[in-house]
Short mmCIF file of C-alpha atoms in Angstrom, two decimals:
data_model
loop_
_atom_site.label_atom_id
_atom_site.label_comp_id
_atom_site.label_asym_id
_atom_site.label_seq_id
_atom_site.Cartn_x
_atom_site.Cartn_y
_atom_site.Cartn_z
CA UNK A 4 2.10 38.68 17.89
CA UNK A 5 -1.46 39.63 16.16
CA UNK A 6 0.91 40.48 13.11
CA UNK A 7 2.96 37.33 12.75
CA UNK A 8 -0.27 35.06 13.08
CA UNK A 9 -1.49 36.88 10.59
CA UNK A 10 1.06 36.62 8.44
CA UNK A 11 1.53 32.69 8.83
CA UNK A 12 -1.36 32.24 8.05
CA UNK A 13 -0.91 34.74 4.75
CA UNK A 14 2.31 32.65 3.70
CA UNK A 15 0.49 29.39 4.58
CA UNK A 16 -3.01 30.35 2.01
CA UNK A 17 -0.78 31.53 -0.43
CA UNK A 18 1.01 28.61 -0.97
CA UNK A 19 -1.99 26.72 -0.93
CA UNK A 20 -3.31 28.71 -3.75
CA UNK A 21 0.15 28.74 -5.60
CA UNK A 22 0.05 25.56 -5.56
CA UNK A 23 -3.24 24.54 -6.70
CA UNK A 24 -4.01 27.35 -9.51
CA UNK A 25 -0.91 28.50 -11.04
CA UNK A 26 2.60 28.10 -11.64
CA UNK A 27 5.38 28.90 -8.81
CA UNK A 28 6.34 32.93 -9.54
CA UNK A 29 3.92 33.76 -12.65
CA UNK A 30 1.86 37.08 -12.15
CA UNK A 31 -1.61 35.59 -11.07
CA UNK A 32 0.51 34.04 -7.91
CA UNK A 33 1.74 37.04 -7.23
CA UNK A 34 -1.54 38.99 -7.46
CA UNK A 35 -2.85 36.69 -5.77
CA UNK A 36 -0.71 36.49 -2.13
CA UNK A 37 -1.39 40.29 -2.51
CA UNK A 38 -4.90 40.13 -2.59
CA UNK A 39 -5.23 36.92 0.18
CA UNK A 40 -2.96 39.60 2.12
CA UNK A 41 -5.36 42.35 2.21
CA UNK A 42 -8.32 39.94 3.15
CA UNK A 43 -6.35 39.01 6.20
CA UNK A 44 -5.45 42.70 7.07
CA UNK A 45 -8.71 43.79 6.29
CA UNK A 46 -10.33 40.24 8.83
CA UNK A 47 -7.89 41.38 11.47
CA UNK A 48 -8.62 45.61 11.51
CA UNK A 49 -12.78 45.11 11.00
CA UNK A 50 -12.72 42.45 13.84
CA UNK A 51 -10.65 44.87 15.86
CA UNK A 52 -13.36 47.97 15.30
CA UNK A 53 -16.59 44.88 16.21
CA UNK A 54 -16.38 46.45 20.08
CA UNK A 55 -14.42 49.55 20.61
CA UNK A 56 -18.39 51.31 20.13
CA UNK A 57 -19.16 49.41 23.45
CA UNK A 58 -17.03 49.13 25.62
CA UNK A 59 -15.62 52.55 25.31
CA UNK A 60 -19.19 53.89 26.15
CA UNK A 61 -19.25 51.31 29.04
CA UNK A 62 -16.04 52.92 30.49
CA UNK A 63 -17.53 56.41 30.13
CA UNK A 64 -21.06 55.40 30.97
CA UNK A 65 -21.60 57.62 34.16
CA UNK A 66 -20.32 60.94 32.14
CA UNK A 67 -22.81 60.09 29.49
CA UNK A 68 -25.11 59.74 31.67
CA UNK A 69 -25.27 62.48 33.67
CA UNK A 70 -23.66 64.66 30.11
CA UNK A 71 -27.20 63.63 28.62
CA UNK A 72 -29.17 63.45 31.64
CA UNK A 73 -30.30 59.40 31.37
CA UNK A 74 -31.64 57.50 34.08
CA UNK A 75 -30.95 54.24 34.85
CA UNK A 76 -33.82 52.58 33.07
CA UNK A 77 -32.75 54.82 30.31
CA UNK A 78 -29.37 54.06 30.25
CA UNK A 79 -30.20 50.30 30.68
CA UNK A 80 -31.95 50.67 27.24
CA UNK A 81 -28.95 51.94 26.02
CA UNK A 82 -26.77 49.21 26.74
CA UNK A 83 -29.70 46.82 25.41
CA UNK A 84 -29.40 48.73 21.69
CA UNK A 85 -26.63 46.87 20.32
CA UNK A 86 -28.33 43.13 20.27
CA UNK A 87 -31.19 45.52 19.33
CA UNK A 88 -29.03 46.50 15.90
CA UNK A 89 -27.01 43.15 15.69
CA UNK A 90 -30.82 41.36 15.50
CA UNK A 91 -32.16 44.07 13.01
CA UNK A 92 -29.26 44.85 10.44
CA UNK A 93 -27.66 41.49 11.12
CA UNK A 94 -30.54 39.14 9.28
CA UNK A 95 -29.92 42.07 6.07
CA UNK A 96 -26.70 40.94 5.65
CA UNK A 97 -27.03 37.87 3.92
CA UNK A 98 -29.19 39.22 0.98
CA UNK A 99 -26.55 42.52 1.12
CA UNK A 100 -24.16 40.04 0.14
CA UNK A 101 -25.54 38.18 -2.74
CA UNK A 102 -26.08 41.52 -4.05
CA UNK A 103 -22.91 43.29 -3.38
CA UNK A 104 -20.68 41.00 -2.61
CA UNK A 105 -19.70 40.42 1.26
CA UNK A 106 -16.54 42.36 0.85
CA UNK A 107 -18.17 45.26 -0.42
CA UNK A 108 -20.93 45.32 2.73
CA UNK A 109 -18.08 44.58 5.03
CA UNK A 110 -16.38 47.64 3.34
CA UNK A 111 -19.51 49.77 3.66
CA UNK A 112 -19.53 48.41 7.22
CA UNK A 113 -16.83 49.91 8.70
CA UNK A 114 -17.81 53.59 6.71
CA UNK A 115 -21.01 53.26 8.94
CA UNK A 116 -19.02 52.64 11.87
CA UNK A 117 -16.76 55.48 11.62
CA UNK A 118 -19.38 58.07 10.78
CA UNK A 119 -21.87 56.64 13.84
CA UNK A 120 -18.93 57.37 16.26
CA UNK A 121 -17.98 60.49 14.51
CA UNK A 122 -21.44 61.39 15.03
CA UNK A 123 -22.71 60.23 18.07
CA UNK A 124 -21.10 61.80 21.10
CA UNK A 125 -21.88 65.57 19.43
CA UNK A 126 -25.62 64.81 18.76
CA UNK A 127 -26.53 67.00 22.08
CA UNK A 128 -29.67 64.57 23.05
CA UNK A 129 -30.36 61.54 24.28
CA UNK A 130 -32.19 60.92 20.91
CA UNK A 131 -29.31 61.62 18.75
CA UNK A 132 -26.89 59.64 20.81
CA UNK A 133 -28.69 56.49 20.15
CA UNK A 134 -29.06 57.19 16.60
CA UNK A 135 -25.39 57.48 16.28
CA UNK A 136 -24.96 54.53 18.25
CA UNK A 137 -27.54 52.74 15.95
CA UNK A 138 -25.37 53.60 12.70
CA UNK A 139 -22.07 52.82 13.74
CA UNK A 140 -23.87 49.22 15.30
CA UNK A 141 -25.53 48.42 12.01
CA UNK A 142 -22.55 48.36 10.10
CA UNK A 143 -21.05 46.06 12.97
CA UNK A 144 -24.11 43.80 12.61
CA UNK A 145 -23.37 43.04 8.79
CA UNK A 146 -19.58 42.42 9.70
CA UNK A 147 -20.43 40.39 12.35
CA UNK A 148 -22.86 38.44 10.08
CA UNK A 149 -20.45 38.38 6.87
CA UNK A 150 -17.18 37.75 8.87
CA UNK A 151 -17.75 33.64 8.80
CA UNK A 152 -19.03 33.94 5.57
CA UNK A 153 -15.17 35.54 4.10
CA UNK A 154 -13.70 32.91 6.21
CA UNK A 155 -15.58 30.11 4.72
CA UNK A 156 -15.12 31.13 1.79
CA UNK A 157 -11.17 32.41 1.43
CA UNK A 158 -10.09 30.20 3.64
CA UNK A 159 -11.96 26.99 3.53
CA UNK A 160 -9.72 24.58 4.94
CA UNK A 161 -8.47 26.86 8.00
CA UNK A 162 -12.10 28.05 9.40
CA UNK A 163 -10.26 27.25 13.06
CA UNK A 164 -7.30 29.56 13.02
CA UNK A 165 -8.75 32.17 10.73
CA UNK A 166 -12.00 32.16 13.07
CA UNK A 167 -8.94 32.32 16.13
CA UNK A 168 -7.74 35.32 14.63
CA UNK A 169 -10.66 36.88 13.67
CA UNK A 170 -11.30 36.61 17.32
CA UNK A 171 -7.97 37.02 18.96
CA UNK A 172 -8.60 40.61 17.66
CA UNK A 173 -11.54 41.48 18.10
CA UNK A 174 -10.94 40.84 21.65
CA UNK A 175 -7.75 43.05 21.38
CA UNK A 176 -10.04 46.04 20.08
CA UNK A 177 -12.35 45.54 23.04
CA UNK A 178 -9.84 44.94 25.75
CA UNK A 179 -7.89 48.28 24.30
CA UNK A 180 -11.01 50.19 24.28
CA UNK A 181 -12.01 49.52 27.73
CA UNK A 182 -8.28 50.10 28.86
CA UNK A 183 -7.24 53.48 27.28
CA UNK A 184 -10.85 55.04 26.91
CA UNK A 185 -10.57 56.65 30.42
CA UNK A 186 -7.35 57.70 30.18
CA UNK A 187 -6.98 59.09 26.99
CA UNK A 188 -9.97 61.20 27.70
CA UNK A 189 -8.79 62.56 30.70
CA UNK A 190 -5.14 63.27 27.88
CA UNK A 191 -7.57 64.65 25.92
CA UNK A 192 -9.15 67.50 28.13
CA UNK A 193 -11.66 65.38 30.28
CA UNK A 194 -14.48 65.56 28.01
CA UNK A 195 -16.59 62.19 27.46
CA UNK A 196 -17.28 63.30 23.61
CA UNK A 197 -13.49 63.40 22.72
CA UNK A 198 -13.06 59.91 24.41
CA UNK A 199 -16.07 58.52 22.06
CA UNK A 200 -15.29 60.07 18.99
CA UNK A 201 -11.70 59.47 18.77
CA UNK A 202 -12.55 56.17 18.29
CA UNK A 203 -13.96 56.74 14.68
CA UNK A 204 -10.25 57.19 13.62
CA UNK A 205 -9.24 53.57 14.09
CA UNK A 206 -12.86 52.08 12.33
CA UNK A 207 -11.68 54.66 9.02
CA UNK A 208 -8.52 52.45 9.45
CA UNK A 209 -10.38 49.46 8.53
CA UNK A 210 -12.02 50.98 5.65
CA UNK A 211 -8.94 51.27 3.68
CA UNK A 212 -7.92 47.17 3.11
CA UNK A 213 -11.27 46.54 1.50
CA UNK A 214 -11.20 49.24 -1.29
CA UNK A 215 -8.86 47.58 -3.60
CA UNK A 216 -10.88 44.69 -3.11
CA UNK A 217 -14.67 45.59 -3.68
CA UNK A 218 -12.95 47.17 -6.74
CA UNK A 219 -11.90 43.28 -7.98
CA UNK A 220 -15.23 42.61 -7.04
CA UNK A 221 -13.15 40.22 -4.06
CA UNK A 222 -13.68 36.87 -5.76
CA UNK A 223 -11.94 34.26 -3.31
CA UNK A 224 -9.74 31.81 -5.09
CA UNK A 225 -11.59 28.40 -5.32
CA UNK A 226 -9.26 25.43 -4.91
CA UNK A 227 -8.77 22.91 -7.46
CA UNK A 228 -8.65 20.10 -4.41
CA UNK A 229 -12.28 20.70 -3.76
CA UNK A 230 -15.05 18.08 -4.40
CA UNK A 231 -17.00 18.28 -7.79
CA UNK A 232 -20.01 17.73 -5.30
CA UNK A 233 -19.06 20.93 -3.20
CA UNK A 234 -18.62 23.55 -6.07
CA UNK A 235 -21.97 22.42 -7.31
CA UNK A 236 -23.51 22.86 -3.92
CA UNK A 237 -21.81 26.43 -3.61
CA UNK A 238 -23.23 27.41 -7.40
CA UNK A 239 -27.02 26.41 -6.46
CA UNK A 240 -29.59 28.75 -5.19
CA UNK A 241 -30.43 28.89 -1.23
CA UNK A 242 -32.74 26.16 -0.53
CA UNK A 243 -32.02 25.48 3.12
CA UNK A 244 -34.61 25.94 5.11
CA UNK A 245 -32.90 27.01 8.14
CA UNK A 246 -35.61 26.79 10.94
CA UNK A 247 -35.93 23.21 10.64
CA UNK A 248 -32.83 22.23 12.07
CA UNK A 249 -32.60 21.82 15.81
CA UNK A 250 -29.15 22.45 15.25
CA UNK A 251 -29.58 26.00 14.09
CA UNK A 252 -32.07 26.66 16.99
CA UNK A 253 -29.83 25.09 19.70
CA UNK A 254 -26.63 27.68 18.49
CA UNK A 255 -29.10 30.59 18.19
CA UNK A 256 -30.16 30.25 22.03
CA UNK A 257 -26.59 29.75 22.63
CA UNK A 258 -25.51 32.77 20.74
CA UNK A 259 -28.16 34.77 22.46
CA UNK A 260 -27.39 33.95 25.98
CA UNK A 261 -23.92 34.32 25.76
CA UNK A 262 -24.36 37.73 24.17
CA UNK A 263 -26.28 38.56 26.51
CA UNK A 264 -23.73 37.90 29.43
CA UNK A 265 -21.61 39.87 27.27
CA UNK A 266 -23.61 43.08 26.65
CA UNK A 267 -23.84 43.02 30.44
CA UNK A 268 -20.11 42.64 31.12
CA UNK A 269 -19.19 45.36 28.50
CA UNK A 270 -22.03 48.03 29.19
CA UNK A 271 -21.96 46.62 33.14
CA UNK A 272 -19.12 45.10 34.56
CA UNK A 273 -17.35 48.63 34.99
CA UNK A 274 -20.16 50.09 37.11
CA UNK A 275 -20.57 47.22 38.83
CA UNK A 276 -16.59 47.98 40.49
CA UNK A 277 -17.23 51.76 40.44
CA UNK A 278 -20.34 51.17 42.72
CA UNK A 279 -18.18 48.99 44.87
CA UNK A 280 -15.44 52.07 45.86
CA UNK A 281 -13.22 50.64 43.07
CA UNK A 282 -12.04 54.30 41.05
CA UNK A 283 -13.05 54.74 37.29
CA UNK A 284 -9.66 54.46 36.07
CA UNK A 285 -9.36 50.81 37.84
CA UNK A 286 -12.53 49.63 36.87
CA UNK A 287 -11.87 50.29 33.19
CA UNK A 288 -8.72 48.72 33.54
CA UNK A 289 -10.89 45.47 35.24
CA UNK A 290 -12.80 45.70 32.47
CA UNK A 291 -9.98 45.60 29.77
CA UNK A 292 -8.88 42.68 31.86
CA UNK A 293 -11.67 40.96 31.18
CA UNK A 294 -11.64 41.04 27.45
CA UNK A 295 -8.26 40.71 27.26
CA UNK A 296 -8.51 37.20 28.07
CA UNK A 297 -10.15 36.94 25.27
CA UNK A 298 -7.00 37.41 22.79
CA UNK A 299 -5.25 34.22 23.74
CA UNK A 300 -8.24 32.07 24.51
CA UNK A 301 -10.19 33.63 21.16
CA UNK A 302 -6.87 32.06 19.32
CA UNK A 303 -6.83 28.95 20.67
CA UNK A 304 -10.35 27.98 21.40
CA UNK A 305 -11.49 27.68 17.76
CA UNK A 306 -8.02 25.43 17.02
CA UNK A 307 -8.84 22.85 19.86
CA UNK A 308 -12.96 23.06 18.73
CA UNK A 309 -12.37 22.31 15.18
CA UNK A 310 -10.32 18.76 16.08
CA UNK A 311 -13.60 17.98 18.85
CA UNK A 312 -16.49 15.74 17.06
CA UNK A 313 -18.14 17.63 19.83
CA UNK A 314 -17.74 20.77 21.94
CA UNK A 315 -19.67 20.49 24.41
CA UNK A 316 -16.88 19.95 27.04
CA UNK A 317 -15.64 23.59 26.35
CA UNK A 318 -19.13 24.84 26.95
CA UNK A 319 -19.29 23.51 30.08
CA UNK A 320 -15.96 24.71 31.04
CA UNK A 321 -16.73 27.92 29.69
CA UNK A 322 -19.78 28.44 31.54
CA UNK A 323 -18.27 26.72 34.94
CA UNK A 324 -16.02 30.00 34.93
CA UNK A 325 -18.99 32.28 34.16
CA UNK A 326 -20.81 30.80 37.44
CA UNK A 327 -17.57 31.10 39.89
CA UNK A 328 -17.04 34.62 38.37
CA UNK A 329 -20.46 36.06 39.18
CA UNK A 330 -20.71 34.19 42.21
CA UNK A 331 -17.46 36.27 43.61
CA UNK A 332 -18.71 39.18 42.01
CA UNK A 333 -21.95 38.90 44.22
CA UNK A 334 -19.99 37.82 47.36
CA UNK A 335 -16.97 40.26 47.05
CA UNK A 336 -17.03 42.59 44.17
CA UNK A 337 -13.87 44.66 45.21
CA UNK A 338 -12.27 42.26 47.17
CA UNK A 339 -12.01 39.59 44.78
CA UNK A 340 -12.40 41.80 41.78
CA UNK A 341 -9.17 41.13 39.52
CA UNK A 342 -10.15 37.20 39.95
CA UNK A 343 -13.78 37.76 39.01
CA UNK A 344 -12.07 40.09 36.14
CA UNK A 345 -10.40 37.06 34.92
CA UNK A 346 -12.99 34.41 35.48
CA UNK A 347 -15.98 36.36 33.64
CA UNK A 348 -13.09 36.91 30.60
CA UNK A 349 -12.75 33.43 30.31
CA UNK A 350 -16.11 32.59 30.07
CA UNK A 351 -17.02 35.46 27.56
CA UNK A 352 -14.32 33.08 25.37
CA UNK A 353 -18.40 31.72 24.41
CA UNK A 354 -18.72 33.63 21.65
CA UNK A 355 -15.51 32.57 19.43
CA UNK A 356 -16.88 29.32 20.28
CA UNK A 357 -20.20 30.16 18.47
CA UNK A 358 -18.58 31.66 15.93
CA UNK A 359 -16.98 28.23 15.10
CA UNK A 360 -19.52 26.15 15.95
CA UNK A 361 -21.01 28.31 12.93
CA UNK A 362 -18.44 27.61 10.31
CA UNK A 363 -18.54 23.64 11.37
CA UNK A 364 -22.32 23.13 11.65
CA UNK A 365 -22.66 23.88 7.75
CA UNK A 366 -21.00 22.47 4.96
CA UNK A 367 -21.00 24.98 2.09
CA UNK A 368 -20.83 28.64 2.30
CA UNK A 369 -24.50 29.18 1.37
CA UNK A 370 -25.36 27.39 4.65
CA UNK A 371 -22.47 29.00 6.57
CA UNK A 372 -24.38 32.73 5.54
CA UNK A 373 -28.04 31.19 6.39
CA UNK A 374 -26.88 29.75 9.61
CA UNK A 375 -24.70 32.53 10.41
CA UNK A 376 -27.45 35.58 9.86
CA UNK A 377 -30.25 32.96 11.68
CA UNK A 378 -27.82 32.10 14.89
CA UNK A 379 -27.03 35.65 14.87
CA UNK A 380 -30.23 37.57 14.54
CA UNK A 381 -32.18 35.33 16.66
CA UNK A 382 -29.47 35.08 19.39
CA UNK A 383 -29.40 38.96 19.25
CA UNK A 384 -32.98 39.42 19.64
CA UNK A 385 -32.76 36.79 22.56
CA UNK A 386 -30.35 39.13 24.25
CA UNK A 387 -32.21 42.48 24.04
CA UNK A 388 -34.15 42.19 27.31
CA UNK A 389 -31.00 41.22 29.72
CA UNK A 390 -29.00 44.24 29.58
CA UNK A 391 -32.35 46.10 29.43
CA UNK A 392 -33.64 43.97 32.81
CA UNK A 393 -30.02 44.82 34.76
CA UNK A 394 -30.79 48.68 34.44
CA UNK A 395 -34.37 48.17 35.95
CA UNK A 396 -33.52 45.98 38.83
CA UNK A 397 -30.64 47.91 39.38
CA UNK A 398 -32.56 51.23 39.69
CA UNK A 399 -35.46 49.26 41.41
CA UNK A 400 -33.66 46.87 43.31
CA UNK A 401 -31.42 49.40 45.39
CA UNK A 402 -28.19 47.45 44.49
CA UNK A 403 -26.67 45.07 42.17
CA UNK A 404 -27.66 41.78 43.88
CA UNK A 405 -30.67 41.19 42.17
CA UNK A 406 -29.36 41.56 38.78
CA UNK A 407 -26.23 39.29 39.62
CA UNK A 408 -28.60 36.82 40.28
CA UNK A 409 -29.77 36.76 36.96
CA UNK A 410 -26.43 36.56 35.43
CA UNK A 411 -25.77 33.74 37.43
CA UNK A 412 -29.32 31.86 36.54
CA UNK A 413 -29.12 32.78 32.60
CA UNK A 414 -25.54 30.69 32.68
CA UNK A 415 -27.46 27.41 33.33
CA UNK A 416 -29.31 27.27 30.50
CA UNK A 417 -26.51 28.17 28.28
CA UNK A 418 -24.43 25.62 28.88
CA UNK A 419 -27.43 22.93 28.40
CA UNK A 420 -28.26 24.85 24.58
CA UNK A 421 -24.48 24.87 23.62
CA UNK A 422 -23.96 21.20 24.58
CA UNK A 423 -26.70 20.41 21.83
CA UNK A 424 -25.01 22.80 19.26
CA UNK A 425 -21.71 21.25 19.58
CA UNK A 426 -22.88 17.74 18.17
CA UNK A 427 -20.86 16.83 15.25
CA UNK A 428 -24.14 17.18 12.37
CA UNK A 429 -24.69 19.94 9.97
CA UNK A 430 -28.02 22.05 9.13
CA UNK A 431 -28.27 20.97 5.67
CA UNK A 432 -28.57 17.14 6.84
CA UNK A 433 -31.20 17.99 9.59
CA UNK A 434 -33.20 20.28 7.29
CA UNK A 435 -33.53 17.37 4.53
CA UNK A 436 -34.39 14.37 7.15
CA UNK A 437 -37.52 17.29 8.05
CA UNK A 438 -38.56 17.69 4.74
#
């Protein structure tokens, strides 16, 4: 399915370009479907490798716990380290690019990912592991920064469905992670490192589209049908002042509390069943139901946002499911536990929402790349404490009610910030009218 989106959307941005820069069959067509080819294989395998890190390590979280001796405060910090990256390496990526190239960091990307889960689960300390972890995170951060900004910029005039499949699989990787990482370890011999590092294969996968293209320097076609006005505003130097738009404040807050819902869900959500008597092969598979609903919804939500002047009805319906979910998962965690699986994956559908609300809130790609790395790193650094908190007042608490309860109360204020991000204006007309 994955692979004929893909490819629709391949046949569909060729033409375009065909049709707007050269003649029907010369070479420079045909060089370029190739090329607009390999940026949509290489979107769909580095969106795939954004979670595998994660959630695989949230299905295996008890071995590598006890493997490494971490307590619960401990292992809450753990699960609080990849906003901790995302905030730090993610506001890099925007100067990484203008330097580089964003295909080029997004290459160099996924060689940090491999190598960080290569490296990782063999470190033999507590201290190593999370330096691992740290590497393989920092070259998700700069993806997840520069992954709006390829959009925007190949693919101008499709920012919904590219964005949808962008998503689509990313939420594939980290519903497949969270399925098979229990099971294929337990194929593999039973030992937690194996699960973890076998991972690394699939993020080396991703490597491979962007080498041809960091070697042609992976200049995106510009078409002719765009506005004088807008190539100008592309050519000239940063100038937006990012922090004075309300806009840009309102989707950073939104960005951070939804990742932080989801940092709890992935590193989490598993535990949560296993404490309940649910077994650790059925809790991963909960978990991989949860962010499997992500792969349809991830698809679709960006279409229907993109034709909204605003999207703040999906927020609220987003975050209506968050509150029933965590609300059964207080009352009934194993009883109810495939329909809390399903509500919580619906409303982790928040972040391809962001990620949209990104591309739309700007109008060029400079401001896309500002507003992306701002939203972002801010959000990130929003959601460092929450998955931090759960491990304390878990430990502390002598159960999960307490930090259910905050899961529930964080969702209330996220759908009152992404109601003001989804109003149909752009940064760079709220940064001027502060000037």
């Amino acid at each position: 399915m994955m692979g004929l989106m893909a490819g629709k959307e391949t046949e569909t941005a060729t033409a375009t370009t065909a049709r707007t820069t050269a003649p029907e069959g010369s070479p420079a067509t045909a060089t370029r479907a190739w090329t607009t080819r390999l940026v949509v294989i290489g979107i769909v395998l580095s969106a795939v490798n954004l979670r595998p890190a994660i959630t695989s390590l949230g299905a295996l979280l008890e071995e590598v716990r006890d493997g490494l001796g971490m307590s619960g405060s401990v292992a809450g910090l753990l699960t609080s380290v990849p906003p901790l990256c995302f905030a730090v390496f993610g506001v890099m990526a925007p100067r990484l690019a203008r330097r580089f190239g964003p295909v080029a960091v997004v290459c160099a990307g996924m060689v940090a990912v491999a190598a960080g889960l290569l490296i990782r689960p063999y470190a033999g300390s507590t201290a190593g592991f999370l330096a691992g972890s740290a590497l393989a995170l920092m070259g998700i951060a700069v993806s997840n920064v520069l992954m709006p900004v390829i959009v925007k910029r190949w693919f101008p005039d499709r920012v919904g469905s590219m964005t949808g499949l962008y998503s689509m699989a990313l939420a594939a990787g980290t519903s497949v992670a969270a399925a098979v990482t229990v099971p294929m370890t337990d194929a593999l011999g039973g030992g937690w490192q194996t699960g973890l590092a076998v991972w690394a294969g699939l993020a080396a996968a991703a490597v491979l589209p962007w080498v041809p293209l960091v070697r042609d320097r992976g200049t995106a076609p510009v078409p002719e049908a765009e506005t004088e006005a807008r190539v100008r505003a592309e050519r000239q130097p940063p100038a937006l002042r990012i922090t004075r738009s309300r806009t840009a404040w309102a989707l950073a807050v939104f960005f951070g509390l939804q990742a932080t819902a989801a940092y709890i869900t992935m590193g989490w959500m598993a535990q949560i069943f296993r404490d309940a008597g649910v077994s650790a092969s059925t809790a991963g598979l909960l978990l991989a139901v949860t962010m499997a609903m992500g792969v349809p919804l991830a698809f679709v939500i960006p279409r229907v946002a993109t034709r909204l002047p605003h999207q703040g009805p999906i927020v609220i319906a987003l975050g209506v499911c968050g509150l029933a979910g965590y609300t059964g998962l207080y009352l009934a965690p194993a009883g109810g536990a495939w329909a809390w699986a399903v509500l919580l994956g619906i409303s982790n559908c928040a972040f391809p929402l962001a990620l949209t609300m990104v591309g739309m809130r700007a109008r060029t790609g400079t401001g896309v790349a500002q507003l992306s790395a701002f939203a972002q790193s801010a959000g990130y650094l929003i959601s460092i404490p929450g998955p931090l908190l759960v491990g304390v007042l878990y430990q502390h608490g002598g159960g999960w009610g307490l930090p259910i309860a905050l899961m529930i109360g964080l969702m209330i204020p996220q759908m009152a910030v992404g109601v003001l991000a989804g109003r149909d204006r752009t940064v760079e007309d709220e940064a001027a009218a502060t000037a």
